[in-house]
Amino acid sequence: EISFTAEAGEIIALVGPSGAGKSTLAGLIPRFHDPSSGSISIDGIDLRQMDLHSLREVVALVPQKPFLFDASVRENIELGNSSFTECSIRDALDYANATEFVSLMKNQEDEILGERGSRLSGGQLQRLALARAFYRNSPILVLDEATSALDTENEEKIHTAMSRLIQGKTTFLIAHRFSSIRLADRILVLEHGKIIADGPHSQIYGSCELYRNLY
């Protein structure tokens, strides 16, 4: 029983308690699953009528727990290659605030990262996942941001990179920490799989008790 329209270039934060349906809602966009009723459309076209590869070309996902392969920095970022790719590997690293730590590696962009990126910290993993999204350059973004376990310095670097990444893109931001809300034009508050508030922070802070309590 959810219905809303996202305008092109709009940044929407999905907020709610654990189990409210934030990740489920975000997962409908790249068709990790389909709605049990109703439909989801991009530019008026039902997602189920789109070629799956074509749909996933237009969506870039930065998950809460990024997966990196036992390959080089370069190869892990190049996995994001799409028809929208415009910047170089080095540009993507710069935009994601990742150049600093990659430049300290013995082999830099050719450094092998280990299984699941085991040689990196949580903040470094997240910044490489953002670099992959910069490289991919898809017009729709799903950001399941994972700053809750990071120190303040790393969190600020990731927020700076995220603010660059979302420019001009239709973005769905699953917010675990309310410091990310400042990036959003609009907030959807979910509870038990339903939207109970929809609007900017200034509007729903006064009208939605759940949002106020979470904040």
C-alpha positions as YAML, in Angstrom:
chain: A
units: angstrom
residues:
- id: 1
  name: GLU
  ca: [0.00, 0.00, 0.00]
- id: 2
  name: ILE
  ca: [2.78, 2.41, -0.96]
- id: 3
  name: SER
  ca: [2.35, 5.00, -3.69]
- id: 4
  name: PHE
  ca: [4.60, 7.92, -4.55]
- id: 5
  name: THR
  ca: [6.32, 9.63, -7.45]
- id: 6
  name: ALA
  ca: [10.01, 10.54, -7.52]
- id: 7
  name: GLU
  ca: [10.87, 13.42, -9.82]
- id: 8
  name: ALA
  ca: [14.01, 13.26, -11.96]
- id: 9
  name: GLY
  ca: [17.00, 14.48, -9.97]
- id: 10
  name: GLU
  ca: [15.15, 14.34, -6.64]
- id: 11
  name: ILE
  ca: [16.98, 13.08, -3.55]
- id: 12
  name: ILE
  ca: [14.68, 11.01, -1.35]
- id: 13
  name: ALA
  ca: [15.64, 9.69, 2.08]
- id: 14
  name: LEU
  ca: [13.95, 6.52, 3.34]
- id: 15
  name: VAL
  ca: [13.65, 6.65, 7.12]
- id: 16
  name: GLY
  ca: [12.06, 4.32, 9.65]
- id: 17
  name: PRO
  ca: [12.75, 1.80, 12.40]
- id: 18
  name: SER
  ca: [14.39, -1.56, 11.68]
- id: 19
  name: GLY
  ca: [12.04, -3.77, 9.68]
- id: 20
  name: ALA
  ca: [9.93, -0.88, 8.37]
- id: 21
  name: GLY
  ca: [10.62, -1.84, 4.74]
- id: 22
  name: LYS
  ca: [13.33, 0.62, 3.69]
- id: 23
  name: SER
  ca: [15.66, -1.93, 2.07]
- id: 24
  name: THR
  ca: [12.72, -3.87, 0.58]
- id: 25
  name: LEU
  ca: [11.43, -0.69, -1.06]
- id: 26
  name: ALA
  ca: [14.89, 0.21, -2.38]
- id: 27
  name: GLY
  ca: [15.36, -3.35, -3.70]
- id: 28
  name: LEU
  ca: [12.27, -3.03, -5.89]
- id: 29
  name: ILE
  ca: [13.98, -0.38, -8.03]
- id: 30
  name: PRO
  ca: [16.67, -2.64, -9.62]
- id: 31
  name: ARG
  ca: [14.15, -5.55, -9.49]
- id: 32
  name: PHE
  ca: [15.81, -7.67, -6.84]
- id: 33
  name: HIS
  ca: [12.16, -8.54, -6.26]
- id: 34
  name: ASP
  ca: [8.84, -7.48, -7.81]
- id: 35
  name: PRO
  ca: [5.81, -5.91, -6.11]
- id: 36
  name: SER
  ca: [3.09, -8.41, -5.15]
- id: 37
  name: SER
  ca: [0.50, -5.99, -6.58]
- id: 38
  name: GLY
  ca: [0.54, -2.72, -8.46]
- id: 39
  name: SER
  ca: [3.53, -1.60, -10.50]
- id: 40
  name: ILE
  ca: [6.70, 0.50, -10.54]
- id: 41
  name: SER
  ca: [7.49, 2.58, -13.60]
- id: 42
  name: ILE
  ca: [10.41, 4.63, -14.90]
- id: 43
  name: ASP
  ca: [9.28, 7.29, -17.39]
- id: 44
  name: GLY
  ca: [5.93, 5.52, -17.61]
- id: 45
  name: ILE
  ca: [7.38, 2.09, -18.45]
- id: 46
  name: ASP
  ca: [6.61, -0.79, -16.07]
- id: 47
  name: LEU
  ca: [9.91, -2.24, -14.84]
- id: 48
  name: ARG
  ca: [8.68, -5.74, -15.68]
- id: 49
  name: GLN
  ca: [8.45, -4.73, -19.34]
- id: 50
  name: MET
  ca: [12.08, -3.57, -19.40]
- id: 51
  name: ASP
  ca: [15.03, -5.75, -20.25]
- id: 52
  name: LEU
  ca: [16.68, -6.56, -16.91]
- id: 53
  name: HIS
  ca: [20.17, -5.63, -18.15]
- id: 54
  name: SER
  ca: [18.89, -2.30, -19.50]
- id: 55
  name: LEU
  ca: [17.14, -1.54, -16.21]
- id: 56
  name: ARG
  ca: [20.24, -2.28, -14.15]
- id: 57
  name: GLU
  ca: [22.33, -0.12, -16.49]
- id: 58
  name: VAL
  ca: [20.40, 2.94, -15.25]
- id: 59
  name: VAL
  ca: [20.65, 2.03, -11.54]
- id: 60
  name: ALA
  ca: [23.80, 2.19, -9.41]
- id: 61
  name: LEU
  ca: [23.71, 0.58, -5.98]
- id: 62
  name: VAL
  ca: [26.02, 1.30, -3.07]
- id: 63
  name: PRO
  ca: [25.05, -1.32, -0.45]
- id: 64
  name: GLN
  ca: [25.46, -1.09, 3.28]
- id: 65
  name: LYS
  ca: [28.09, -3.84, 3.14]
- id: 66
  name: PRO
  ca: [29.97, -3.41, -0.17]
- id: 67
  name: PHE
  ca: [31.33, -6.54, -1.84]
- id: 68
  name: LEU
  ca: [34.83, -6.29, -3.29]
- id: 69
  name: PHE
  ca: [36.53, -9.16, -5.09]
- id: 70
  name: ASP
  ca: [40.02, -10.56, -4.54]
- id: 71
  name: ALA
  ca: [41.29, -8.41, -7.38]
- id: 72
  name: SER
  ca: [42.98, -5.04, -7.84]
- id: 73
  name: VAL
  ca: [41.55, -1.64, -6.93]
- id: 74
  name: ARG
  ca: [41.29, -0.92, -10.65]
- id: 75
  name: GLU
  ca: [39.44, -4.16, -11.47]
- id: 76
  name: ASN
  ca: [36.98, -3.69, -8.61]
- id: 77
  name: ILE
  ca: [36.06, -0.20, -9.82]
- id: 78
  name: GLU
  ca: [35.88, -1.26, -13.47]
- id: 79
  name: LEU
  ca: [33.12, -3.71, -12.51]
- id: 80
  name: GLY
  ca: [30.93, -0.60, -12.52]
- id: 81
  name: ASN
  ca: [31.52, -0.07, -16.24]
- id: 82
  name: SER
  ca: [28.33, 0.92, -18.07]
- id: 83
  name: SER
  ca: [27.17, 2.92, -21.07]
- id: 84
  name: PHE
  ca: [27.13, 5.97, -18.76]
- id: 85
  name: THR
  ca: [30.80, 5.70, -17.74]
- id: 86
  name: GLU
  ca: [32.60, 8.99, -18.38]
- id: 87
  name: CYS
  ca: [35.39, 9.43, -15.83]
- id: 88
  name: SER
  ca: [38.68, 7.56, -15.43]
- id: 89
  name: ILE
  ca: [39.59, 5.26, -12.54]
- id: 90
  name: ARG
  ca: [41.68, 8.06, -11.01]
- id: 91
  name: ASP
  ca: [38.84, 10.56, -11.36]
- id: 92
  name: ALA
  ca: [36.47, 8.13, -9.62]
- id: 93
  name: LEU
  ca: [38.96, 7.64, -6.76]
- id: 94
  name: ASP
  ca: [39.38, 11.41, -6.41]
- id: 95
  name: TYR
  ca: [35.64, 12.07, -6.33]
- id: 96
  name: ALA
  ca: [35.16, 9.35, -3.69]
- id: 97
  name: ASN
  ca: [37.94, 10.71, -1.43]
- id: 98
  name: ALA
  ca: [39.80, 7.42, -1.93]
- id: 99
  name: THR
  ca: [43.00, 8.64, -3.61]
- id: 100
  name: GLU
  ca: [44.65, 9.39, -0.28]
- id: 101
  name: PHE
  ca: [44.72, 5.80, 0.99]
- id: 102
  name: VAL
  ca: [45.10, 4.14, -2.44]
- id: 103
  name: SER
  ca: [48.23, 6.24, -3.14]
- id: 104
  name: LEU
  ca: [49.83, 4.80, 0.03]
- id: 105
  name: MET
  ca: [49.46, 1.22, -1.23]
- id: 106
  name: LYS
  ca: [52.58, -0.38, -2.70]
- id: 107
  name: ASN
  ca: [50.95, -0.99, -6.09]
- id: 108
  name: GLN
  ca: [48.35, 1.79, -5.86]
- id: 109
  name: GLU
  ca: [45.47, 1.09, -8.35]
- id: 110
  name: ASP
  ca: [46.98, -2.35, -9.08]
- id: 111
  name: GLU
  ca: [47.02, -3.39, -5.41]
- id: 112
  name: ILE
  ca: [45.20, -6.71, -4.79]
- id: 113
  name: LEU
  ca: [42.59, -6.18, -2.07]
- id: 114
  name: GLY
  ca: [42.04, -9.70, -0.74]
- id: 115
  name: GLU
  ca: [38.82, -11.71, -0.48]
- id: 116
  name: ARG
  ca: [35.87, -9.34, 0.15]
- id: 117
  name: GLY
  ca: [38.37, -6.49, 0.47]
- id: 118
  name: SER
  ca: [39.72, -8.00, 3.69]
- id: 119
  name: ARG
  ca: [42.78, -5.71, 3.69]
- id: 120
  name: LEU
  ca: [40.67, -2.55, 3.93]
- id: 121
  name: SER
  ca: [38.91, -0.76, 6.77]
- id: 122
  name: GLY
  ca: [35.14, -0.19, 6.73]
- id: 123
  name: GLY
  ca: [35.59, 3.42, 5.62]
- id: 124
  name: GLN
  ca: [37.96, 2.43, 2.81]
- id: 125
  name: LEU
  ca: [35.56, -0.26, 1.59]
- id: 126
  name: GLN
  ca: [32.74, 2.26, 1.49]
- id: 127
  name: ARG
  ca: [34.78, 4.84, -0.42]
- id: 128
  name: LEU
  ca: [35.79, 2.28, -3.05]
- id: 129
  name: ALA
  ca: [32.12, 1.31, -3.42]
- id: 130
  name: LEU
  ca: [31.35, 5.01, -3.97]
- id: 131
  name: ALA
  ca: [34.22, 5.22, -6.50]
- id: 132
  name: ARG
  ca: [32.61, 2.35, -8.41]
- id: 133
  name: ALA
  ca: [29.31, 4.29, -8.45]
- id: 134
  name: PHE
  ca: [31.10, 7.45, -9.68]
- id: 135
  name: TYR
  ca: [32.69, 5.39, -12.44]
- id: 136
  name: ARG
  ca: [29.35, 3.82, -13.35]
- id: 137
  name: ASN
  ca: [27.59, 7.24, -13.51]
- id: 138
  name: SER
  ca: [24.05, 5.78, -13.70]
- id: 139
  name: PRO
  ca: [21.18, 8.30, -13.55]
- id: 140
  name: ILE
  ca: [19.42, 6.50, -10.67]
- id: 141
  name: LEU
  ca: [21.21, 5.84, -7.38]
- id: 142
  name: VAL
  ca: [20.30, 3.61, -4.44]
- id: 143
  name: LEU
  ca: [22.55, 4.40, -1.47]
- id: 144
  name: ASP
  ca: [22.22, 2.14, 1.57]
- id: 145
  name: GLU
  ca: [24.74, 4.26, 3.45]
- id: 146
  name: ALA
  ca: [26.81, 2.59, 6.13]
- id: 147
  name: THR
  ca: [28.28, 5.33, 8.28]
- id: 148
  name: SER
  ca: [26.94, 4.07, 11.62]
- id: 149
  name: ALA
  ca: [30.12, 2.10, 12.40]
- id: 150
  name: LEU
  ca: [32.56, 4.78, 11.23]
- id: 151
  name: ASP
  ca: [34.48, 7.39, 13.16]
- id: 152
  name: THR
  ca: [33.62, 11.06, 12.61]
- id: 153
  name: GLU
  ca: [36.50, 11.71, 10.19]
- id: 154
  name: ASN
  ca: [35.59, 8.79, 7.92]
- id: 155
  name: GLU
  ca: [31.89, 9.62, 8.12]
- id: 156
  name: GLU
  ca: [32.56, 13.19, 6.99]
- id: 157
  name: LYS
  ca: [34.69, 11.99, 4.05]
- id: 158
  name: ILE
  ca: [31.94, 9.62, 2.92]
- id: 159
  name: HIS
  ca: [29.26, 12.30, 3.26]
- id: 160
  name: THR
  ca: [31.39, 14.67, 1.18]
- id: 161
  name: ALA
  ca: [31.74, 11.99, -1.52]
- id: 162
  name: MET
  ca: [28.03, 11.16, -1.36]
- id: 163
  name: SER
  ca: [27.06, 14.82, -1.81]
- id: 164
  name: ARG
  ca: [29.18, 14.90, -5.01]
- id: 165
  name: LEU
  ca: [27.80, 11.60, -6.29]
- id: 166
  name: ILE
  ca: [24.10, 12.51, -6.02]
- id: 167
  name: GLN
  ca: [24.36, 15.75, -8.00]
- id: 168
  name: GLY
  ca: [21.88, 15.59, -10.89]
- id: 169
  name: LYS
  ca: [20.87, 12.00, -10.13]
- id: 170
  name: THR
  ca: [17.57, 10.59, -8.89]
- id: 171
  name: THR
  ca: [18.64, 9.22, -5.51]
- id: 172
  name: PHE
  ca: [17.12, 6.95, -2.89]
- id: 173
  name: LEU
  ca: [19.09, 7.26, 0.33]
- id: 174
  name: ILE
  ca: [18.43, 4.74, 3.10]
- id: 175
  name: ALA
  ca: [19.39, 6.75, 6.15]
- id: 176
  name: HIS
  ca: [20.78, 4.95, 9.18]
- id: 177
  name: ARG
  ca: [22.28, 8.08, 10.69]
- id: 178
  name: PHE
  ca: [20.39, 11.33, 10.62]
- id: 179
  name: SER
  ca: [23.48, 13.27, 9.59]
- id: 180
  name: SER
  ca: [22.70, 11.96, 6.08]
- id: 181
  name: ILE
  ca: [19.24, 13.53, 6.06]
- id: 182
  name: ARG
  ca: [20.78, 16.90, 5.23]
- id: 183
  name: LEU
  ca: [21.48, 15.56, 1.72]
- id: 184
  name: ALA
  ca: [17.79, 14.89, 1.00]
- id: 185
  name: ASP
  ca: [15.20, 17.09, -0.70]
- id: 186
  name: ARG
  ca: [12.39, 14.94, 0.66]
- id: 187
  name: ILE
  ca: [11.91, 12.29, 3.35]
- id: 188
  name: LEU
  ca: [9.64, 9.24, 3.29]
- id: 189
  name: VAL
  ca: [8.97, 7.84, 6.77]
- id: 190
  name: LEU
  ca: [8.11, 4.14, 6.71]
- id: 191
  name: GLU
  ca: [6.43, 2.07, 9.42]
- id: 192
  name: HIS
  ca: [5.24, -1.55, 8.99]
- id: 193
  name: GLY
  ca: [5.66, -1.30, 5.21]
- id: 194
  name: LYS
  ca: [3.62, 1.88, 4.80]
- id: 195
  name: ILE
  ca: [4.55, 5.52, 4.22]
- id: 196
  name: ILE
  ca: [3.27, 7.51, 7.20]
- id: 197
  name: ALA
  ca: [4.91, 10.85, 6.32]
- id: 198
  name: ASP
  ca: [6.25, 12.43, 3.15]
- id: 199
  name: GLY
  ca: [7.92, 15.82, 2.92]
- id: 200
  name: PRO
  ca: [10.97, 17.90, 3.87]
- id: 201
  name: HIS
  ca: [12.45, 17.75, 7.38]
- id: 202
  name: SER
  ca: [10.98, 21.13, 8.33]
- id: 203
  name: GLN
  ca: [7.48, 19.88, 7.59]
- id: 204
  name: ILE
  ca: [7.44, 16.35, 8.98]
- id: 205
  name: TYR
  ca: [9.46, 17.04, 12.14]
- id: 206
  name: GLY
  ca: [6.45, 18.83, 13.58]
- id: 207
  name: SER
  ca: [3.74, 16.56, 12.16]
- id: 208
  name: CYS
  ca: [5.16, 13.00, 12.50]
- id: 209
  name: GLU
  ca: [5.79, 11.72, 16.01]
- id: 210
  name: LEU
  ca: [7.71, 8.62, 14.83]
- id: 211
  name: TYR
  ca: [10.09, 10.75, 12.76]
- id: 212
  name: ARG
  ca: [10.59, 13.17, 15.65]
- id: 213
  name: ASN
  ca: [11.35, 10.28, 18.03]
- id: 214
  name: LEU
  ca: [13.80, 8.69, 15.58]
- id: 215
  name: TYR
  ca: [15.50, 12.03, 15.01]
...
